[in-house]
Short mmCIF file of C-alpha atoms (C1' of nucleotides) in Angstrom, two decimals:
data_model
loop_
_atom_site.label_atom_id
_atom_site.label_comp_id
_atom_site.label_asym_id
_atom_site.label_seq_id
_atom_site.Cartn_x
_atom_site.Cartn_y
_atom_site.Cartn_z
CA MET E 468 53.43 3.69 -29.19
CA GLU E 469 56.70 4.73 -27.73
CA GLU E 470 58.63 5.39 -30.84
CA GLU E 471 61.39 7.93 -30.83
CA ARG E 472 59.13 10.38 -32.59
CA GLU E 473 58.65 13.48 -30.51
CA THR E 474 56.80 15.64 -33.01
CA SER E 475 54.57 17.90 -31.04
CA SER E 476 51.44 18.39 -33.00
CA MET E 477 48.75 20.11 -30.97
CA THR E 478 50.88 23.20 -30.88
CA CYS E 479 47.71 25.13 -30.30
CA VAL E 480 47.58 24.34 -26.61
CA THR E 481 48.67 27.46 -24.86
CA SER E 482 47.46 26.76 -21.35
CA LYS E 483 50.07 25.72 -18.85
CA ASP E 484 49.64 22.19 -17.64
CA PRO E 485 48.43 22.32 -14.04
CA PHE E 486 49.50 18.72 -13.54
CA GLN E 487 53.17 19.18 -13.74
CA ILE E 488 54.94 18.55 -10.51
CA PRO E 489 54.35 15.33 -8.58
CA ASN E 490 52.44 12.48 -10.08
CA GLU E 491 49.75 11.95 -7.51
CA ALA E 492 49.92 14.95 -5.23
CA VAL E 493 48.00 17.16 -7.59
CA SER E 494 45.31 19.39 -6.20
CA LYS E 495 42.60 18.66 -8.70
CA PRO E 496 40.80 21.85 -9.72
CA LYS E 497 37.38 20.16 -9.47
CA LYS E 498 35.07 21.05 -12.31
CA GLU E 499 33.60 24.43 -11.52
CA PRO E 500 32.00 25.67 -14.70
CA THR E 501 30.99 29.24 -14.03
CA THR E 502 31.98 30.28 -10.55
CA THR E 503 35.68 30.99 -10.61
CA THR E 504 37.52 33.40 -12.81
CA SER E 505 37.98 30.78 -15.46
CA THR E 506 38.97 33.10 -18.24
CA THR E 507 42.75 32.80 -18.25
CA LYS E 508 43.42 29.08 -18.39
CA THR E 509 41.13 26.14 -18.96
CA PRO E 510 40.71 24.47 -15.56
CA LYS E 511 41.41 20.93 -16.67
CA THR E 512 39.56 18.30 -14.76
CA THR E 513 41.79 15.40 -15.72
CA ARG E 514 45.27 14.94 -17.10
CA GLY E 515 43.75 13.16 -20.05
CA ARG E 516 45.37 10.11 -21.50
CA GLN E 517 48.76 9.55 -19.93
CA LYS E 518 51.69 7.86 -21.57
CA ILE E 519 52.33 4.42 -20.16
CA GLU E 520 55.09 1.92 -20.56
CA ILE E 521 54.16 -1.28 -22.32
CA LYS E 522 54.84 -3.71 -19.52
CA GLU E 523 52.66 -5.92 -17.42
CA ILE E 524 50.19 -4.02 -15.28
CA ILE E 525 50.56 -5.30 -11.75
CA GLU E 526 47.55 -3.77 -10.08
CA GLU E 527 44.65 -6.15 -10.46
CA SER E 528 41.74 -3.79 -11.07
CA LYS E 529 43.75 -1.55 -13.32
CA ARG E 530 44.77 -4.52 -15.43
CA GLN E 531 41.19 -5.69 -15.73
CA VAL E 532 40.02 -2.29 -16.88
CA THR E 533 42.79 -2.06 -19.44
CA PHE E 534 42.05 -5.57 -20.66
CA SER E 535 38.42 -4.72 -21.12
CA LYS E 536 38.99 -1.40 -22.84
CA ARG E 537 41.78 -2.54 -25.11
CA ARG E 538 40.12 -5.79 -26.05
CA ARG E 539 37.12 -3.80 -27.16
CA GLY E 540 39.39 -1.52 -29.13
CA LEU E 541 41.21 -4.45 -30.71
CA PHE E 542 37.98 -6.06 -31.86
CA LYS E 543 36.82 -2.77 -33.26
CA LYS E 544 40.05 -2.38 -35.21
CA SER E 545 39.69 -5.92 -36.47
CA ALA E 546 36.17 -5.26 -37.65
CA GLU E 547 37.23 -2.09 -39.41
CA LEU E 548 40.15 -3.77 -41.14
CA SER E 549 37.85 -6.55 -42.24
CA VAL E 550 35.28 -4.19 -43.69
CA LEU E 551 37.74 -1.78 -45.26
CA THR E 552 39.90 -4.36 -47.01
CA GLY E 553 37.67 -7.41 -47.29
CA ALA E 554 40.12 -9.46 -45.26
CA LYS E 555 38.87 -12.31 -43.12
CA ILE E 556 40.02 -11.97 -39.57
CA ALA E 557 39.86 -14.14 -36.50
CA VAL E 558 41.05 -13.08 -33.08
CA ILE E 559 41.27 -15.42 -30.13
CA THR E 560 42.03 -13.98 -26.74
CA PHE E 561 42.70 -15.99 -23.64
CA SER E 562 42.73 -13.87 -20.54
CA ARG E 563 45.03 -14.74 -17.70
CA CYS E 564 42.25 -16.80 -16.25
CA ASN E 565 41.72 -18.61 -19.54
CA ARG E 566 38.50 -16.90 -20.27
CA ILE E 567 38.16 -16.91 -24.01
CA TYR E 568 37.05 -13.94 -26.08
CA ARG E 569 36.70 -14.36 -29.79
CA PHE E 570 36.19 -12.17 -32.79
CA GLY E 571 35.39 -12.94 -36.37
CA HIS E 572 34.85 -16.24 -38.16
CA VAL E 573 37.03 -18.07 -35.71
CA ASP E 574 35.92 -21.61 -36.41
CA ALA E 575 35.81 -21.15 -40.15
CA LEU E 576 39.23 -19.53 -40.24
CA ILE E 577 40.74 -22.15 -37.97
CA ASP E 578 39.49 -24.80 -40.33
CA LYS E 579 40.93 -22.84 -43.20
CA TYR E 580 44.18 -22.37 -41.37
CA LEU E 581 44.60 -25.98 -40.38
CA ARG E 582 43.62 -27.27 -43.77
CA ASN E 583 45.88 -24.75 -45.41
CA SER E 584 43.17 -22.88 -47.26
CA PRO E 585 40.52 -25.24 -48.64
CA VAL E 586 37.60 -23.27 -47.23
CA LYS E 587 37.48 -20.44 -49.68
CA LEU E 588 35.57 -17.69 -47.99
CA GLU E 589 35.84 -15.15 -50.74
CA GLY E 590 37.28 -15.08 -54.18
CA CYS E 591 39.95 -12.62 -55.10
CA SER E 592 38.46 -9.63 -56.82
CA GLY E 593 39.23 -9.31 -60.47
CA ASN E 594 39.87 -12.99 -60.79
CA ASN E 595 36.57 -13.46 -62.60
CA VAL E 596 35.47 -15.51 -59.67
CA ALA E 597 31.81 -15.02 -60.38
CA GLU E 598 31.58 -17.69 -63.02
CA GLU E 599 33.69 -20.10 -61.05
CA GLU E 600 31.63 -19.39 -57.99
CA SER E 601 28.65 -21.21 -59.35
CA LYS E 602 30.66 -24.37 -59.86
CA ARG E 603 31.78 -24.40 -56.27
CA PRO E 604 30.02 -26.39 -53.57
CA TRP E 605 28.03 -24.37 -51.06
CA TRP E 606 30.77 -24.40 -48.45
CA GLU E 607 33.23 -22.73 -50.76
CA ARG E 608 30.94 -19.85 -51.49
CA PRO E 609 31.65 -16.49 -49.87
CA VAL E 610 30.22 -16.31 -46.41
CA GLU E 611 28.60 -13.03 -47.33
CA SER E 612 26.46 -14.76 -49.90
CA VAL E 613 24.78 -16.85 -47.27
CA PRO E 614 21.40 -15.30 -46.47
CA GLU E 615 20.91 -14.44 -42.86
CA GLU E 616 17.99 -16.83 -42.59
CA GLU E 617 20.20 -19.70 -43.66
CA LEU E 618 22.89 -18.79 -41.18
CA GLU E 619 21.84 -21.47 -38.75
CA ASP E 620 21.87 -24.10 -41.45
CA TYR E 621 25.18 -22.76 -42.65
CA ILE E 622 26.65 -23.08 -39.22
CA ALA E 623 25.31 -26.58 -38.85
CA ALA E 624 26.66 -27.48 -42.25
CA LEU E 625 30.02 -26.08 -41.30
CA SER E 626 30.13 -28.37 -38.32
CA VAL E 627 29.62 -31.21 -40.75
CA LEU E 628 32.42 -29.85 -42.84
CA ARG E 629 34.60 -30.04 -39.81
CA GLU E 630 34.39 -33.80 -40.03
CA ASN E 631 36.77 -33.55 -42.90
CA LEU E 632 39.27 -32.29 -40.41
CA GLY E 633 39.21 -35.56 -38.61
CA LYS E 634 36.97 -37.55 -36.31
CA LYS E 635 39.10 -36.58 -33.39
CA ILE E 636 38.35 -32.88 -33.73
CA ILE E 637 34.66 -33.60 -34.01
CA ALA E 638 34.82 -35.74 -30.92
CA MET E 639 36.53 -32.99 -29.02
CA SER E 640 34.17 -30.35 -30.32
CA ASN E 641 31.05 -32.27 -29.46
CA ASP E 642 30.63 -30.90 -25.99
CA ARG E 643 31.24 -27.40 -27.24
CA PRO E 644 28.58 -25.81 -29.43
CA VAL E 645 29.99 -25.03 -32.83
CA GLU E 646 29.13 -21.47 -33.58
CA ILE E 647 30.34 -18.64 -35.71
CA VAL E 648 30.77 -15.16 -34.45
CA PRO E 649 29.75 -12.79 -37.20
CA ALA E 650 32.45 -10.62 -38.67
CA TRP E 651 30.13 -7.61 -38.49
CA PRO E 652 29.26 -7.46 -34.85
CA ILE E 653 29.10 -3.75 -34.25
CA ASN E 654 26.11 -1.80 -35.39
CA MET E 655 28.01 1.11 -36.82
CA MET E 656 27.30 3.35 -39.73
CA GLY E 657 27.33 1.43 -42.95
CA TRP E 658 27.79 -1.88 -41.24
CA LYS E 659 25.90 -5.08 -41.63
CA PRO E 660 24.42 -5.67 -38.21
CA THR E 661 23.76 -9.31 -37.53
CA MET E 662 24.30 -9.74 -33.84
CA ASP E 663 25.35 -7.45 -31.06
CA MET E 664 28.91 -7.12 -29.92
CA GLN E 665 28.08 -8.00 -26.34
CA ASN E 666 27.22 -11.50 -27.36
CA MET E 667 30.51 -11.76 -29.13
CA GLU E 668 32.50 -10.48 -26.23
CA ASN E 669 31.07 -12.68 -23.55
CA PRO E 670 33.28 -15.57 -22.64
CA THR E 671 31.90 -18.73 -24.17
CA ASP E 672 34.06 -21.30 -22.54
CA GLY E 673 33.36 -23.83 -19.90
CA ILE E 674 36.85 -23.38 -18.61
CA THR E 675 38.15 -23.41 -15.09
CA ARG E 676 37.50 -20.07 -13.50
CA CYS E 677 39.90 -18.13 -11.32
CA ARG E 678 38.96 -16.71 -8.01
CA VAL E 679 36.82 -13.60 -8.03
CA GLY E 680 38.63 -10.42 -8.89
CA GLN E 681 41.01 -11.91 -11.40
CA ASN E 682 41.75 -10.33 -14.72
CA GLY E 683 39.59 -11.83 -17.43
CA MET M 240 34.99 5.25 -35.19
CA GLU M 241 31.80 6.65 -36.56
CA GLU M 242 29.69 6.60 -33.51
CA GLU M 243 27.01 9.18 -32.94
CA ARG M 244 29.36 10.99 -30.61
CA GLU M 245 30.13 14.43 -31.86
CA THR M 246 31.86 15.83 -28.81
CA SER M 247 34.29 18.38 -30.05
CA SER M 248 37.31 18.27 -27.90
CA MET M 249 40.20 20.11 -29.50
CA THR M 250 38.35 23.34 -28.99
CA CYS M 251 41.69 25.05 -28.96
CA VAL M 252 42.10 25.10 -32.72
CA THR M 253 41.78 28.69 -33.75
CA SER M 254 43.30 28.60 -37.22
CA LYS M 255 40.83 28.48 -40.05
CA ASP M 256 41.02 25.26 -42.01
CA PRO M 257 42.27 26.06 -45.50
CA PHE M 258 40.85 22.75 -46.73
CA GLN M 259 37.26 23.53 -46.21
CA ILE M 260 35.26 23.75 -49.37
CA PRO M 261 35.19 20.84 -51.82
CA ASN M 262 36.68 17.52 -50.96
CA GLU M 263 39.16 17.08 -53.75
CA ALA M 264 39.32 20.43 -55.52
CA VAL M 265 41.61 21.95 -52.95
CA SER M 266 44.48 24.08 -54.04
CA LYS M 267 47.24 22.59 -51.98
CA PRO M 268 49.46 25.30 -50.48
CA LYS M 269 52.63 23.29 -51.19
CA LYS M 270 55.15 23.33 -48.35
CA GLU M 271 56.94 26.66 -48.50
CA PRO M 272 58.63 27.06 -45.16
CA THR M 273 59.99 30.59 -45.16
CA THR M 274 59.07 32.34 -48.37
CA THR M 275 55.46 33.37 -48.03
CA THR M 276 53.96 35.57 -45.36
CA SER M 277 53.44 32.60 -43.12
CA THR M 278 52.69 34.54 -40.00
CA THR M 279 48.92 34.59 -40.00
CA LYS M 280 47.96 30.97 -40.61
CA THR M 281 50.04 27.79 -40.66
CA PRO M 282 50.50 26.84 -44.31
CA LYS M 283 49.50 23.25 -43.94
CA THR M 284 51.19 20.86 -46.31
CA THR M 285 48.66 18.08 -45.99
CA ARG M 286 45.12 17.76 -44.76
CA GLY M 287 46.40 15.27 -42.24
CA ARG M 288 44.36 12.24 -41.41
CA GLN M 289 40.96 12.46 -42.99
CA LYS M 290 37.83 10.93 -41.60
CA ILE M 291 36.73 7.95 -43.66
CA GLU M 292 33.64 5.84 -43.74
CA ILE M 293 34.09 2.25 -42.67
CA LYS M 294 33.10 0.57 -45.90
CA GLU M 295 34.99 -1.47 -48.44
CA ILE M 296 37.72 0.48 -50.17
CA ILE M 297 37.21 0.00 -53.86
CA GLU M 298 40.42 1.42 -55.24
CA GLU M 299 42.96 -1.35 -55.40
CA SER M 300 46.16 0.41 -54.39
CA LYS M 301 44.46 2.39 -51.67
CA ARG M 302 43.01 -0.77 -50.21
CA GLN M 303 46.38 -2.45 -50.21
CA VAL M 304 48.00 0.43 -48.39
CA THR M 305 45.24 0.48 -45.82
CA PHE M 306 45.48 -3.26 -45.36
CA SER M 307 49.19 -3.03 -44.78
CA LYS M 308 49.06 -0.11 -42.40
CA ARG M 309 46.11 -1.27 -40.37
CA ARG M 310 47.26 -4.86 -40.15
CA ARG M 311 50.51 -3.59 -38.71
CA GLY M 312 48.56 -1.44 -36.28
CA LEU M 313 46.33 -4.35 -35.31
CA PHE M 314 49.28 -6.60 -34.54
CA LYS M 315 50.90 -3.86 -32.52
CA LYS M 316 47.73 -3.40 -30.50
CA SER M 317 47.56 -7.15 -29.99
CA ALA M 318 51.11 -7.24 -28.74
CA GLU M 319 50.47 -4.37 -26.35
CA LEU M 320 47.33 -5.95 -24.97
CA SER M 321 49.20 -9.18 -24.49
CA VAL M 322 52.06 -7.55 -22.61
CA LEU M 323 49.92 -5.20 -20.55
CA THR M 324 47.40 -7.74 -19.34
CA GLY M 325 49.17 -11.07 -19.74
CA ALA M 326 46.49 -12.30 -22.10
CA LYS M 327 47.37 -14.81 -24.80
CA ILE M 328 46.33 -13.58 -28.19
CA ALA M 329 46.24 -15.08 -31.63
CA VAL M 330 45.26 -13.19 -34.75
CA ILE M 331 44.75 -14.84 -38.11
CA THR M 332 44.24 -12.64 -41.13
CA PHE M 333 43.33 -13.88 -44.56
CA SER M 334 43.64 -11.20 -47.16
CA ARG M 335 41.25 -11.16 -50.05
CA CYS M 336 43.73 -13.26 -51.96
CA ASN M 337 43.96 -15.76 -49.10
CA ARG M 338 47.39 -14.70 -48.09
CA ILE M 339 47.69 -15.50 -44.43
CA TYR M 340 49.17 -13.18 -41.85
CA ARG M 341 49.40 -14.37 -38.30
CA PHE M 342 50.22 -12.93 -34.93
CA GLY M 343 50.86 -14.50 -31.58
CA HIS M 344 50.91 -18.13 -30.51
CA VAL M 345 48.54 -19.10 -33.26
CA ASP M 346 49.14 -22.82 -33.27
CA ALA M 347 49.28 -23.14 -29.52
CA LEU M 348 46.11 -21.14 -29.05
CA ILE M 349 44.30 -23.00 -31.79
CA ASP M 350 45.18 -26.22 -30.03
CA LYS M 351 43.96 -24.72 -26.81
CA TYR M 352 40.81 -23.46 -28.44
CA LEU M 353 39.95 -26.71 -30.15
CA ARG M 354 40.72 -28.78 -27.11
CA ASN M 355 38.85 -26.36 -24.92
CA SER M 356 41.82 -25.29 -22.85
CA PRO M 357 44.18 -28.20 -22.14
CA VAL M 358 47.34 -26.35 -23.17
CA LYS M 359 47.78 -24.12 -20.18
CA LEU M 360 50.04 -21.31 -21.25
CA GLU M 361 50.05 -19.37 -18.02
CA GLY M 362 48.50 -19.78 -14.65
CA CYS M 363 46.20 -17.18 -13.20
CA SER M 364 48.10 -14.81 -10.97
CA GLY M 365 47.40 -15.06 -7.29
CA ASN M 366 46.44 -18.65 -7.70
CA ASN M 367 49.77 -19.75 -6.25
CA VAL M 368 50.59 -21.30 -9.58
CA ALA M 369 54.30 -21.33 -8.93
CA GLU M 370 54.29 -24.46 -6.86
CA GLU M 371 51.90 -26.24 -9.16
CA GLU M 372 54.00 -25.18 -12.11
CA SER M 373 56.82 -27.49 -11.19
CA LYS M 374 54.51 -30.49 -11.21
CA ARG M 375 53.36 -29.73 -14.70
CA PRO M 376 54.86 -31.36 -17.77
CA TRP M 377 56.99 -29.14 -19.95
CA TRP M 378 54.25 -28.39 -22.44
CA GLU M 379 52.04 -26.94 -19.76
CA ARG M 380 54.65 -24.50 -18.57
CA PRO M 381 54.33 -20.83 -19.48
CA VAL M 382 55.69 -20.18 -22.92
CA GLU M 383 57.70 -17.31 -21.51
CA SER M 384 59.70 -19.70 -19.38
CA VAL M 385 61.06 -21.44 -22.45
CA PRO M 386 64.60 -20.20 -23.06
CA GLU M 387 65.17 -18.74 -26.45
CA GLU M 388 67.77 -21.38 -27.27
CA GLU M 389 65.22 -24.10 -26.67
CA LEU M 390 62.65 -22.43 -28.85
CA GLU M 391 63.29 -24.72 -31.77
CA ASP M 392 62.97 -27.77 -29.59
CA TYR M 393 59.87 -26.33 -28.04
CA ILE M 394 58.33 -25.79 -31.41
CA ALA M 395 59.22 -29.29 -32.48
CA ALA M 396 57.83 -30.68 -29.28
CA LEU M 397 54.66 -28.74 -29.77
CA SER M 398 54.20 -30.37 -33.12
CA VAL M 399 54.37 -33.67 -31.32
CA LEU M 400 51.79 -32.43 -28.88
CA ARG M 401 49.57 -31.74 -31.81
CA GLU M 402 49.31 -35.46 -32.33
CA ASN M 403 47.03 -35.48 -29.38
CA LEU M 404 44.67 -33.52 -31.52
CA GLY M 405 44.32 -36.40 -33.90
CA LYS M 406 46.27 -38.21 -36.60
CA LYS M 407 44.26 -36.44 -39.24
CA ILE M 408 45.45 -33.00 -38.26
CA ILE M 409 49.04 -34.17 -38.21
CA ALA M 410 48.63 -35.66 -41.63
CA MET M 411 47.26 -32.42 -42.97
CA SER M 412 49.91 -30.35 -41.26
CA ASN M 413 52.81 -32.40 -42.47
CA ASP M 414 53.41 -30.45 -45.61
CA ARG M 415 53.23 -27.20 -43.73
CA PRO M 416 56.05 -26.36 -41.31
CA VAL M 417 54.75 -26.10 -37.81
CA GLU M 418 56.03 -22.90 -36.40
CA ILE M 419 55.20 -20.44 -33.71
CA VAL M 420 55.18 -16.74 -34.18
CA PRO M 421 56.54 -15.10 -31.06
CA ALA M 422 54.17 -13.00 -29.06
CA TRP M 423 56.84 -10.31 -28.71
CA PRO M 424 57.62 -9.40 -32.25
CA ILE M 425 58.24 -5.69 -32.03
CA ASN M 426 61.46 -4.42 -30.58
CA MET M 427 59.94 -1.69 -28.47
CA MET M 428 60.92 -0.24 -25.18
CA GLY M 429 60.73 -2.81 -22.47
CA TRP M 430 59.86 -5.58 -24.86
CA LYS M 431 61.37 -8.98 -25.22
CA PRO M 432 62.73 -9.07 -28.74
CA THR M 433 62.89 -12.58 -30.10
CA MET M 434 62.33 -12.22 -33.80
CA ASP M 435 61.60 -9.31 -36.06
CA MET M 436 58.14 -8.29 -37.00
CA GLN M 437 58.83 -8.59 -40.69
CA ASN M 438 59.20 -12.31 -40.37
CA MET M 439 55.92 -12.47 -38.61
CA GLU M 440 54.10 -10.42 -41.15
CA ASN M 441 55.27 -12.23 -44.21
CA PRO M 442 52.70 -14.54 -45.64
CA THR M 443 53.60 -18.07 -44.72
CA ASP M 444 51.21 -20.01 -46.83
CA GLY M 445 51.69 -22.04 -49.93
CA ILE M 446 48.32 -20.95 -51.06
CA THR M 447 47.05 -20.08 -54.49
CA ARG M 448 48.17 -16.60 -55.37
CA CYS M 449 46.09 -13.99 -57.06
CA ARG M 450 47.26 -12.08 -60.04
CA VAL M 451 49.78 -9.35 -59.38
CA GLY M 452 48.38 -6.21 -57.88
CA GLN M 453 45.80 -7.85 -55.73
CA ASN M 454 45.19 -6.90 -52.13
CA GLY M 455 47.09 -9.07 -49.74
"C1'" DA J 2 30.01 2.91 -16.67
"C1'" DG J 3 31.06 7.95 -18.28
"C1'" DC J 4 34.18 11.98 -18.99
"C1'" DT J 5 38.29 14.63 -20.44
"C1'" DA J 6 42.58 15.61 -22.04
"C1'" DT J 7 46.21 13.62 -24.19
"C1'" DA J 8 48.81 9.78 -26.63
"C1'" DA J 9 48.73 7.12 -30.61
"C1'" DA J 10 47.01 5.66 -35.19
"C1'" DT J 11 46.56 6.79 -39.69
"C1'" DA J 12 44.53 9.21 -44.43
"C1'" DA J 13 46.38 12.02 -47.46
"C1'" DT J 14 50.28 13.50 -49.37
"C1'" DC J 15 55.06 13.76 -50.76
"C1'" DG P 106 58.67 4.45 -47.61
"C1'" DA P 107 58.55 9.19 -44.82
"C1'" DT P 108 55.82 13.35 -43.17
"C1'" DT P 109 51.95 15.89 -41.45
"C1'" DA P 110 47.68 17.09 -39.69
"C1'" DT P 111 43.94 15.13 -38.07
"C1'" DT P 112 40.94 11.46 -36.17
"C1'" DT P 113 40.62 7.90 -32.90
"C1'" DA P 114 41.98 5.30 -28.79
"C1'" DT P 115 42.48 5.39 -24.13
"C1'" DA P 116 44.78 6.53 -19.10
"C1'" DG P 117 43.39 8.51 -15.20
"C1'" DC P 118 39.33 10.16 -12.63
"C1'" DT P 119 34.78 10.07 -11.04
#
DNA sequence: AGCTATAAATAATC
DNA sequence: GATTATTTATAGCT
């Protein structure tokens, strides 16, 4: 974000920036579409996106807004990377108040991560996986091959698979519903829409809440 | 990325786009800084960033490049979100060849996630956590408060904490070094540089590799 | 929650 | 791996 690069693209902008002098004491031009002699310069209504330092945002409301916007952006980027490259991605976000926001096949990938890869979600292309695929048990088949109708069963089955991780995990997971957030949550062009993003974004924990007005 | 929004900002661009007609059959002007009559239009050397559809990239090398670039971008965004809002973030990426790339306090957050929040990384601001902090055992203290010199000990201690997750997990994790990827990997302005990003990005698995030339 | 102008990410290219 | 021109993300307002 704040690399040393100072290449000014956008050389086309010829209008003088009306927001130049102090930071806050700017007399905003107020959008007036047709009244004034608005032929010389474009009467900008906002300063647009401003450069910020990457350091903790102190102001409460501001931090919440940034958290919300950027988390959305992060999940979108994750989804795009997943679709574009076929990678499996899981993102876990704990807000300052320990509200949890998840993206992707979190549970499946955590299993995979902890077990050091046994849950094979997708074969490597060009590895003539197709023939080997049929020999594999259901839970090693690509997630994509699971029909949407069977998703519930698949999820349930996955929770059974989790037993292989150890009784202790199962015990701890029992009071939390085992669910999978689809990797294709956003209904965008060319995407496989299974559930809406809202559902994915809502905090799903039963975790101690902070007082009202806290970030997260 | 490909929402229905078609709002054309950038209305300032007056130069005609020389790359207009077919998509690939463009006669590239080739960068010639001072020779040609480059006064009328800017002799663009590239088409710049092109709009792409969010669908699987078929071409192998192209997909690899995109995976590399966008993964880097995703981790950067994660780091920024973490610093800006104080959120704890973990990102796990399995490439198509099951190479694993991680970001953030993956192990700690997985523990937290599986246990439904016991590992308290940071208190909620304004909750007068400071006084309660001192009562907490070391492993509940904010990760940031751990001095860099103690990081190794902290990591080791965390692996002990994992035992609370169950003997089975420990058994499975034994042949994999338990490590923590720092949440501040990029040495950017105002950042806390602990390790380099390269180290973080390198695949850390001992997982079956695909044939050479595969994505991930 | 929506808008606008600008900062930042990145597709194509070298 | 570096550059460039463009698309996309988003900071500040409303």
